[in-house]
Short mmCIF file of C-alpha atoms in Angstrom, two decimals:
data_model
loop_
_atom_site.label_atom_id
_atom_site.label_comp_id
_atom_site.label_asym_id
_atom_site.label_seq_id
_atom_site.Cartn_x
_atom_site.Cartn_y
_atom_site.Cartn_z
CA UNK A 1 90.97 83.93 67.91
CA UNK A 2 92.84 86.80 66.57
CA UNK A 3 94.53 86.79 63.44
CA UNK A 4 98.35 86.09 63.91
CA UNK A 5 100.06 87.67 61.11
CA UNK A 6 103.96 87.51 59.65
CA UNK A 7 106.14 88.91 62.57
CA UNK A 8 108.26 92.04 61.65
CA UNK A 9 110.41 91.41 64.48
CA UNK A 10 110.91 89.61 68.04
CA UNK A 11 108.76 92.62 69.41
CA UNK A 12 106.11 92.13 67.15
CA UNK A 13 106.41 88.47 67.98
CA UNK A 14 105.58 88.75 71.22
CA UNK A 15 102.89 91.68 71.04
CA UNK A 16 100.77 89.22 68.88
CA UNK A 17 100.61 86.88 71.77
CA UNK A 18 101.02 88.98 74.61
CA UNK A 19 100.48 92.77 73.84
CA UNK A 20 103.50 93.37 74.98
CA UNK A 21 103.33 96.59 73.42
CA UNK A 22 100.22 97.56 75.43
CA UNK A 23 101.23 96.50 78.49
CA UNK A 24 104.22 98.47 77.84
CA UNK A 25 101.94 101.49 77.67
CA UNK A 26 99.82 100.91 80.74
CA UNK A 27 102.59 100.52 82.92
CA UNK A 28 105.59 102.94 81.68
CA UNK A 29 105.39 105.01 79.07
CA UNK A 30 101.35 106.01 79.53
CA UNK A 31 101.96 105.61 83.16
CA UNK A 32 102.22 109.69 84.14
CA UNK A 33 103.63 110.68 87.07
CA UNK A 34 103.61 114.17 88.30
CA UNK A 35 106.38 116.29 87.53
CA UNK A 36 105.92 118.48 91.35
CA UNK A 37 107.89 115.47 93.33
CA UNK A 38 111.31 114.90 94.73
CA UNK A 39 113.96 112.34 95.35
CA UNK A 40 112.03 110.72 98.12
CA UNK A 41 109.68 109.58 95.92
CA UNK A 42 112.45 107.07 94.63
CA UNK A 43 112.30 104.98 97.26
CA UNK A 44 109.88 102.60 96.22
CA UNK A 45 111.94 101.75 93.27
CA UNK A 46 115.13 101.70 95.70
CA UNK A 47 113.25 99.06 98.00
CA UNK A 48 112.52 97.29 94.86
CA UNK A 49 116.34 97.17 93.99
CA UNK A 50 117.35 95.83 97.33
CA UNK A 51 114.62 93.09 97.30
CA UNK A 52 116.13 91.67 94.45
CA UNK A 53 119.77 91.67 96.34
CA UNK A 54 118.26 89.95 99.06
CA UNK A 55 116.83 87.35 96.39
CA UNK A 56 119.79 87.09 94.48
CA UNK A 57 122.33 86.70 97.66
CA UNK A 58 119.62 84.58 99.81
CA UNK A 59 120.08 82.02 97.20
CA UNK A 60 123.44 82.03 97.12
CA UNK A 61 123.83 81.32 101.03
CA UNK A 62 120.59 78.99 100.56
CA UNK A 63 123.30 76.83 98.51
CA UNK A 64 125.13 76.29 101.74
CA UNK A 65 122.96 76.57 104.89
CA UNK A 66 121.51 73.99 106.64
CA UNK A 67 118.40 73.84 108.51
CA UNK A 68 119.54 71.87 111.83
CA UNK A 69 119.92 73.18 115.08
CA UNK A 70 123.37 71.12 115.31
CA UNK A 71 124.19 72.24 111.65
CA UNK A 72 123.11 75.81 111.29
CA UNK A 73 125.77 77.73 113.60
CA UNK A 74 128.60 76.30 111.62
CA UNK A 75 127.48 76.33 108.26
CA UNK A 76 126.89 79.94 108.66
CA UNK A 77 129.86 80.88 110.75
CA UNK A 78 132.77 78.21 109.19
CA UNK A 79 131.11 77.42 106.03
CA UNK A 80 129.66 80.38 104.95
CA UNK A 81 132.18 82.58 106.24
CA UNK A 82 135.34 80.63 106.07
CA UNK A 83 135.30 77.94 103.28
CA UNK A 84 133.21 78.86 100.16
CA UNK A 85 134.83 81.64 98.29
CA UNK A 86 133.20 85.14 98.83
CA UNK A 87 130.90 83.39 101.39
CA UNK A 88 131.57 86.41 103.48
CA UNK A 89 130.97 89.03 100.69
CA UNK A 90 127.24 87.27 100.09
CA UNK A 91 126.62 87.19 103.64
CA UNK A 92 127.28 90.61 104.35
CA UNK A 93 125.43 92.14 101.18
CA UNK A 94 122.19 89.78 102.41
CA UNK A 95 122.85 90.87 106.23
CA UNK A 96 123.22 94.65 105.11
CA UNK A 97 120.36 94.91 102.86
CA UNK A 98 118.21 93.39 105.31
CA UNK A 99 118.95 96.70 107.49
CA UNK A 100 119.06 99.02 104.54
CA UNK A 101 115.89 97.59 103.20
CA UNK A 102 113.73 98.94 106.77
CA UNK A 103 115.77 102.12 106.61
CA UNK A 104 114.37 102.83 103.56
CA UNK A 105 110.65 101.48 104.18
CA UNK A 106 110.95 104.02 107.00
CA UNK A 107 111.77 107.11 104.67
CA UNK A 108 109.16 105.72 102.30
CA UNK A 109 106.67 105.31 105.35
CA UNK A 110 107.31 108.60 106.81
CA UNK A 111 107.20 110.49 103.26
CA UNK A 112 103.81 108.89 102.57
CA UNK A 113 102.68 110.43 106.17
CA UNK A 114 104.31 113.47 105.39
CA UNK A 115 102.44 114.36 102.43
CA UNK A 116 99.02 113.07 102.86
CA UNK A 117 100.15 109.98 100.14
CA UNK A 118 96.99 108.24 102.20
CA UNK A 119 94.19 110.31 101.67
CA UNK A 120 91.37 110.49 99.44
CA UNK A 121 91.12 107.39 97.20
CA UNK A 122 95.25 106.63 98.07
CA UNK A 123 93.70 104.30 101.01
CA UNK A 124 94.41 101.62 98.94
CA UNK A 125 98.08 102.08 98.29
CA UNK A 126 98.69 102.87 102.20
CA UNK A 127 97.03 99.49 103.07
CA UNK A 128 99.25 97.56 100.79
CA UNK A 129 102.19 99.49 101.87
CA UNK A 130 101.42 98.79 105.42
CA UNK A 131 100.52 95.16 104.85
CA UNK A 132 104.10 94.95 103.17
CA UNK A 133 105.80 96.21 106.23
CA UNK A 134 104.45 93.68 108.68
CA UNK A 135 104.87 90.95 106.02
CA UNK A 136 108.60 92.38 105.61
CA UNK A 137 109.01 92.60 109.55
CA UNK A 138 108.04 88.62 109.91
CA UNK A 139 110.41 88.20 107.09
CA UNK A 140 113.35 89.67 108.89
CA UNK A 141 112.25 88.23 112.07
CA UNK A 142 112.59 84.66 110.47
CA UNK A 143 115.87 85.35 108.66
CA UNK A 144 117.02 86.29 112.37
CA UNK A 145 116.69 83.29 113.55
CA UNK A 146 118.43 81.14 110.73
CA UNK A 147 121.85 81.49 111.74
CA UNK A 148 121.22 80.06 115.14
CA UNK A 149 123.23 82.12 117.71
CA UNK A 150 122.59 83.24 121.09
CA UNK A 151 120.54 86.37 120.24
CA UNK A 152 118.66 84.22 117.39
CA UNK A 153 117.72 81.82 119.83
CA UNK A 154 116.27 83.78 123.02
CA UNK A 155 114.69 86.48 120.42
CA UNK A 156 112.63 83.52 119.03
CA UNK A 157 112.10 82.34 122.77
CA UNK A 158 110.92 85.84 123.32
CA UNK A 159 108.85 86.77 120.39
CA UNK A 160 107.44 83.41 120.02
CA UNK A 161 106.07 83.63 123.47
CA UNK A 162 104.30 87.05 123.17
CA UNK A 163 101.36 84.96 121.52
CA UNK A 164 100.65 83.33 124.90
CA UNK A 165 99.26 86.54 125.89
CA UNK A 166 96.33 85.95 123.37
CA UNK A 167 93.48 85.15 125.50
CA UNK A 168 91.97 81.13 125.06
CA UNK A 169 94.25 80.30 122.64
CA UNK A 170 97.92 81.62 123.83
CA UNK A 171 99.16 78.55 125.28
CA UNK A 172 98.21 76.21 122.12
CA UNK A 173 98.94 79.05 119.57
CA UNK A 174 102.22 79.31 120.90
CA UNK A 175 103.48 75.44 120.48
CA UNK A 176 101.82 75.03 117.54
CA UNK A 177 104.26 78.13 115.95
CA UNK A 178 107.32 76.56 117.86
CA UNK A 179 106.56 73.18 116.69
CA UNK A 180 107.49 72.20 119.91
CA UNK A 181 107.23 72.62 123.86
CA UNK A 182 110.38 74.63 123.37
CA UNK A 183 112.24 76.41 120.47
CA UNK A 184 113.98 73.77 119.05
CA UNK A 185 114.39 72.18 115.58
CA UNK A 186 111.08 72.16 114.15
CA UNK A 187 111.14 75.79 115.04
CA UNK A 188 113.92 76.59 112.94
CA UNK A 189 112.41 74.20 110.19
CA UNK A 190 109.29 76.61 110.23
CA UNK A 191 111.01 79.35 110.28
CA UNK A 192 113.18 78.07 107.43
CA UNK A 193 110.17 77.58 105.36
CA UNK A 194 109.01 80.72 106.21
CA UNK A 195 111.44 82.81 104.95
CA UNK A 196 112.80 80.98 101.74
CA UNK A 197 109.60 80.07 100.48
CA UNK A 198 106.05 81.38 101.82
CA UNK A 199 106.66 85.09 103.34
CA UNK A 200 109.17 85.90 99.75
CA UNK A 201 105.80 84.85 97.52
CA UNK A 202 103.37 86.87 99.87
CA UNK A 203 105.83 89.81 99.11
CA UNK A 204 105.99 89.16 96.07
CA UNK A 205 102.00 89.48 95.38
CA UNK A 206 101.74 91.92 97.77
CA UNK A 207 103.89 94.32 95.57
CA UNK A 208 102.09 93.72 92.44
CA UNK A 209 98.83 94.96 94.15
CA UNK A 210 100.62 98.09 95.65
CA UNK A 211 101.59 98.77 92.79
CA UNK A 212 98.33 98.11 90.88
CA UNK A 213 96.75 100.29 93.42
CA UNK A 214 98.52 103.40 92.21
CA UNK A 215 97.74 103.09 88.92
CA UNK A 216 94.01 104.69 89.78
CA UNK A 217 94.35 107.07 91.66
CA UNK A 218 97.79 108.23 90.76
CA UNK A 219 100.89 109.37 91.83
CA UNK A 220 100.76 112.16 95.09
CA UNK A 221 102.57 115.15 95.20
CA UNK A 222 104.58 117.64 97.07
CA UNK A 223 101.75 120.08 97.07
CA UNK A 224 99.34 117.85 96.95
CA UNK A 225 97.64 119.53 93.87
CA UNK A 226 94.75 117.83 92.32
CA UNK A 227 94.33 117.84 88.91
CA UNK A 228 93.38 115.76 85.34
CA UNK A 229 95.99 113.41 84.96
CA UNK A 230 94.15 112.82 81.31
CA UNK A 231 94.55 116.26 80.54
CA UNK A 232 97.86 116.84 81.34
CA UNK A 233 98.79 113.60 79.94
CA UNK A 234 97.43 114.89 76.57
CA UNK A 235 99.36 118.21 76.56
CA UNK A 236 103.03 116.30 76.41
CA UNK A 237 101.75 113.69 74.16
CA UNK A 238 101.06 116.84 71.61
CA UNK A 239 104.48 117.89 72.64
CA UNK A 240 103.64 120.62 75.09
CA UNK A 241 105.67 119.08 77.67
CA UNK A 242 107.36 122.36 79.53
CA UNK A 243 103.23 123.10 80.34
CA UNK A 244 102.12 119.49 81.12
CA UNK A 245 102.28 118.81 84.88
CA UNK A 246 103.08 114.82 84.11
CA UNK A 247 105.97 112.99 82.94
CA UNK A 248 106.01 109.21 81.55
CA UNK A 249 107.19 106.63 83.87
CA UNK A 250 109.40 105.33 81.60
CA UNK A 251 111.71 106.68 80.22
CA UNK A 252 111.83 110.17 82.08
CA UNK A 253 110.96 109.27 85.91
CA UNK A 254 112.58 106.04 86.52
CA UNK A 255 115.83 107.63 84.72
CA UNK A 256 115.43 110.04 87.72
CA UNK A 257 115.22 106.85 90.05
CA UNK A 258 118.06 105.18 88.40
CA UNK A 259 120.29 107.74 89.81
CA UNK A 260 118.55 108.15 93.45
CA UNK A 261 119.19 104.02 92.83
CA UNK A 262 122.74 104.85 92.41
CA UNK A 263 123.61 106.89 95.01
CA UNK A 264 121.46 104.40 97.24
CA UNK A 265 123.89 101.57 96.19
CA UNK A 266 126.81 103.16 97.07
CA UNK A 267 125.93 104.00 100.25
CA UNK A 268 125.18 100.64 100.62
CA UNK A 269 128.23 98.56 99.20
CA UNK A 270 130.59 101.15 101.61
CA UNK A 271 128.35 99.88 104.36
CA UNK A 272 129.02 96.06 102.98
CA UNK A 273 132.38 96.24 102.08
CA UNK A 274 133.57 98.65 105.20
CA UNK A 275 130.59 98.86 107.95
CA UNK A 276 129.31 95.57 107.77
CA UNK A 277 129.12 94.88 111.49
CA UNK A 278 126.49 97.02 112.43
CA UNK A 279 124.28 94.52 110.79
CA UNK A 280 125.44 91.87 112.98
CA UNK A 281 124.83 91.16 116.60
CA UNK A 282 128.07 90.34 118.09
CA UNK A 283 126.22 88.12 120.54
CA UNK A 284 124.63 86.04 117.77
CA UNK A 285 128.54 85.07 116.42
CA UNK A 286 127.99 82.31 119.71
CA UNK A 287 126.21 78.81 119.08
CA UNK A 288 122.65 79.08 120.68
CA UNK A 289 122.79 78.08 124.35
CA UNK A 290 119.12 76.99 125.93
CA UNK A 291 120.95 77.25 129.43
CA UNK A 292 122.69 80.91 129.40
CA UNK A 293 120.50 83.83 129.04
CA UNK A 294 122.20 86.79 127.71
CA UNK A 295 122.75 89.76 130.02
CA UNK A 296 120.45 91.66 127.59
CA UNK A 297 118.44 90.70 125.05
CA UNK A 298 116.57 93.06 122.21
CA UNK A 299 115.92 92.77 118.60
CA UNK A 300 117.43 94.25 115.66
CA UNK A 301 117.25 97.94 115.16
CA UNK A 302 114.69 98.00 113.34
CA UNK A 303 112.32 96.28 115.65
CA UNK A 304 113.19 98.89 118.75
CA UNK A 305 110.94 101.16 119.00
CA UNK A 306 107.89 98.72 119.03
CA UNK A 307 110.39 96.40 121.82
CA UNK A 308 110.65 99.59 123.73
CA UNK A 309 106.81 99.83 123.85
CA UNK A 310 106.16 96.71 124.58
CA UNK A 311 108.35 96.57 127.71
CA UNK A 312 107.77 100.17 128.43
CA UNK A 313 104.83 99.46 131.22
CA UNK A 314 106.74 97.97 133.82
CA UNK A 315 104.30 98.22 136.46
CA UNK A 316 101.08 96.93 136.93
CA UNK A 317 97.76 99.06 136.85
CA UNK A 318 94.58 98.56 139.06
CA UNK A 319 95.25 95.07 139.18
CA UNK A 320 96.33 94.60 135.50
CA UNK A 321 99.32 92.73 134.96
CA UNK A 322 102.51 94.89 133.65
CA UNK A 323 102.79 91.95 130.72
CA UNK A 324 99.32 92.48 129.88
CA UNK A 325 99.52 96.21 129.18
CA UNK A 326 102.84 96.06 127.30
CA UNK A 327 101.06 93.37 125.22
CA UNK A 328 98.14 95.32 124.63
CA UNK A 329 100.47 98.39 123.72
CA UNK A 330 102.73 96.53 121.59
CA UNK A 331 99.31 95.26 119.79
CA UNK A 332 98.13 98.18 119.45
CA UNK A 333 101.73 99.64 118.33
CA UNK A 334 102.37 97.59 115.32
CA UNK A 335 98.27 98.25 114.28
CA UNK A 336 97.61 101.17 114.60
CA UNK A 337 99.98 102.26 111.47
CA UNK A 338 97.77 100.67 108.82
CA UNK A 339 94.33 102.91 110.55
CA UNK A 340 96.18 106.15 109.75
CA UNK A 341 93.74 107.03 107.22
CA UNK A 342 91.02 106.59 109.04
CA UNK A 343 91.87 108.02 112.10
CA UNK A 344 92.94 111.58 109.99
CA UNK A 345 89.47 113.32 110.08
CA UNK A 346 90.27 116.00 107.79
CA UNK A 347 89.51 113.54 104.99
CA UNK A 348 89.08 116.33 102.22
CA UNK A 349 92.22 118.06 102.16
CA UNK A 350 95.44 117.15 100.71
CA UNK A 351 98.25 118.39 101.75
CA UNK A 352 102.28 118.07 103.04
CA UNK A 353 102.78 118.41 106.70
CA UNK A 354 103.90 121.81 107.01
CA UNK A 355 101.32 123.25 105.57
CA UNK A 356 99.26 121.85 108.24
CA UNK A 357 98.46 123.94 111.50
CA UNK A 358 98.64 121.56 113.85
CA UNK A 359 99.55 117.81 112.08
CA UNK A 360 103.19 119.60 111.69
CA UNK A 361 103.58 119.58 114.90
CA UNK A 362 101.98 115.97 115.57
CA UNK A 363 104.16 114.33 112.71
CA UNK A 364 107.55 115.34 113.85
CA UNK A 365 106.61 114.73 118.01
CA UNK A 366 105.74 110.96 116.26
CA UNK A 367 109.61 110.98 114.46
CA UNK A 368 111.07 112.34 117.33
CA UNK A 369 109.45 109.71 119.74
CA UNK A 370 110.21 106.56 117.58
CA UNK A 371 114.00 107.58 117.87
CA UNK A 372 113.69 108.22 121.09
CA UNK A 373 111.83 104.68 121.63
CA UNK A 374 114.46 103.39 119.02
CA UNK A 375 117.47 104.38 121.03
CA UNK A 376 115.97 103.53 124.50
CA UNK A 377 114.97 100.07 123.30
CA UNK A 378 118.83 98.45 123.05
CA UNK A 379 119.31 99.75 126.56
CA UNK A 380 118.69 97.88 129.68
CA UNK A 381 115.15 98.66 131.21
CA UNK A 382 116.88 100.21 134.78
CA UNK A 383 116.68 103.11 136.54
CA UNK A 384 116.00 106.13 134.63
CA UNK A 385 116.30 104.27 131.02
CA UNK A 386 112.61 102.24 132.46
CA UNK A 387 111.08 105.61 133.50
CA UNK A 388 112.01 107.72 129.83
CA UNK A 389 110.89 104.23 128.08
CA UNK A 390 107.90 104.49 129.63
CA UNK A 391 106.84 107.67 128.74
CA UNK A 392 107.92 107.62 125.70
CA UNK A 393 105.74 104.28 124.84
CA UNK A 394 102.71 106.31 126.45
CA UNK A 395 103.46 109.39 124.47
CA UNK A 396 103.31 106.84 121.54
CA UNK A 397 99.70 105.82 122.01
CA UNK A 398 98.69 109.22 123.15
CA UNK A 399 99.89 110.86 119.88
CA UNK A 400 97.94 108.48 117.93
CA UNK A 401 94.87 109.22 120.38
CA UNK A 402 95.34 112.80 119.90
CA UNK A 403 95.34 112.44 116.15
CA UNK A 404 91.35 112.31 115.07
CA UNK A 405 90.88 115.41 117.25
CA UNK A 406 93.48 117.43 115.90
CA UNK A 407 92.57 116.70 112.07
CA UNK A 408 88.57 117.40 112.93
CA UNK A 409 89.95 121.07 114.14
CA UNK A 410 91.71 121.50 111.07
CA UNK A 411 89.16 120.27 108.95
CA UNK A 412 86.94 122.36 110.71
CA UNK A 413 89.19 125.82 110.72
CA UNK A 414 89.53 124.52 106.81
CA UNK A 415 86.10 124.30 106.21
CA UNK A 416 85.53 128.62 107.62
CA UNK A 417 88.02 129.56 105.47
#
């Protein structure tokens, strides 16, 4: 046991029984980040910010909501809403941060692509991230369905019957998530349990190990220079900060972040306090009807571009059903994400898009298409909106196809030079 001396303060209280002090030193001010970065690299600390809004105003509105199909409309909508004071306010702070929150894993996402934040020994930290979005996406999905409106209910009808196209096991699978023959109250008691309780924790853990796994191999950066973290970490510790190519976490980064954090958060309480609608299907403000279908259904924004895939093959193929390649599709959409290292063959090189030959050109054809997919997926699939959905879902897949061939010829061209 060690030896537990007189305390010289509440600090040195706790750093006798919990090395406070050390852990202090591992995680912010030994923790060097480069200095060659810029404010996009802020958004893990701004998703971090916004998690704990959702936290803090999901248990406010947990205070009041009730988990019964013949409850949950108005306890939301006239309870929520109407009769508890700032009801509203908490409502629209959770119901815009739930948007804001995949706006930003989407910079954050498309930054990491960007600059090669996924290559060489950053697998790790890519695979976390990626296992956070889908975790994040169920999430959302669940919280969609809590306040029990139109578009809550035949999105759940919807999504919960895309697992019938698993082969054996679709039919079974699917009832057993539903709780039921139908979506119906054990459905929203799942899905209630799912969001308040089980999918928070698995975020929760999940962010402790993404973070974990970027305390190895470091920090990217915009060039995506290589160098001794050690080394450089040495040269500001003996004061020769202006030549050091690292900076402490704490305080000098996340003071950076704090104000990235601050310009995030007004963005975002203008959107609360003045936009707050766009978070909010107007179709969902009516009580969930099992007998009238809405004209059109579709999921949140943030969910469009993988919709638009999914229902993108509208016809069938040498005898394969049109449902069975728009499942395989939308499989294959919301995969093939987390294989991006592994499908980039120029494994040795780091580097930010633009100074790639030909991944430039791949990485903004992928942004490009995902808007286009985004914006195509809250139309209705007719006439010409079917046919430019449908190439843009194959363009989708064939980008990602295209991608090991066009990083071997740039490893390759890499590799004469």
């Amino acid at each position: 046991m060690a030896e537990i001396k007189k305390a010289t303060g509440v600090i040195d209280w706790l750093d006798q029984r919990l090395a406070v002090k050390v852990l202090a030193k591992v995680l912010m001010t030994e923790y060097w980040i480069p200095k060659n970065i810029n404010f996009l690299w802020a958004m893990g600390v701004v998703l971090v910010v916004l998690l704990k809004i959702l936290i803090i105003s999901g248990i406010f509105l947990l205070m009041y909501y009730k988990p019964d199909i013949n409850l949950a409309f108005d306890s939301v909508n006239y309870t929520i809403m109407q009769e508890v004071e700032y009801g509203w306010l908490w409502r629209h702070v959770h119901g815009v941060a739930a948007s804001v929150i995949f706006l930003v894993i989407y910079i954050h996402m498309f930054t990491g692509i960007y600059y090669g934040s996924y290559k060489k020994g950053r697998e790790m930290i890519w695979l976390t991230g990626m296992a956070l979005f889908g975790i994040f996406s169920a999430e959302a999905f669940s919280g969609y369905m809590l306040p029990w409106g139109q578009m809550s209910y035949w999105a759940a009808q919807v999504i919960t019957n895309l697992f019938g196209g698993i082969p054996f096991i679709g039919e079974a699978l699917v009832v057993w998530i539903r709780g039921d023959f139908l979506v119906a109250d054990a459905t929203l008691t799942r899905f209630f349990m799912l969001h308040v309780l089980l999918l928070p924790l698995a975020i929760i853990l999940l962010i402790a190990v993404h973070f974990y796994s970027l305390r190895i191999p470091h920090v990217n950066n915009q060039e995506g220079e290589e160098f001794d973290f050690d080394k450089e970490a040495k040269k500001y510790q003996e004061g020769r900060t202006k030549e050091s190519k690292v900076v402490p976490f704490w305080p000098v980064f996340l003071s950076k972040d704090f104000f990235v954090v601050g310009v995030a958060l007004t963005g975002f309480f203008y959107l609360v306090c003045y936009h707050y609608n766009f978070a909010m299907d107007p179709i969902n403000f009516e009580p969930a009807n099992n007998m009238k279908t809405p004209a059109h259904i579709y999921p949140e924004w943030y969910f469009l571009w993988s919709y638009e895939v999914l229902r993108g093959f509208f016809f069938d193929v040498a005898g394969i059903a049109a449902m069975d390649i728009g499942l395989a599709a939308f499989g294959f959409a919301n995969v093939i994400f987390m294989l991006l290292p592994f499908l980039d063959r120029d494994t040795e090189r780091v580097a930010p898009a633009h100074k790639r030959p030909l991944f430039k050109y791949w990485f903004w054809l992928l942004v490009i298409d995902m808007i286009v997919l985004t914006v195509y997926g809250k139309l209705p699939p007719t006439g010409p909106n079917a046919w430019v959905g449908f190439f843009a879902a194959l363009s989708f897949i064939l980008l990602f196809v295209a991608l090991p061939i066009i990083t071997k010829m740039e490893a390759k061209v890499g590799g004469e030079k």
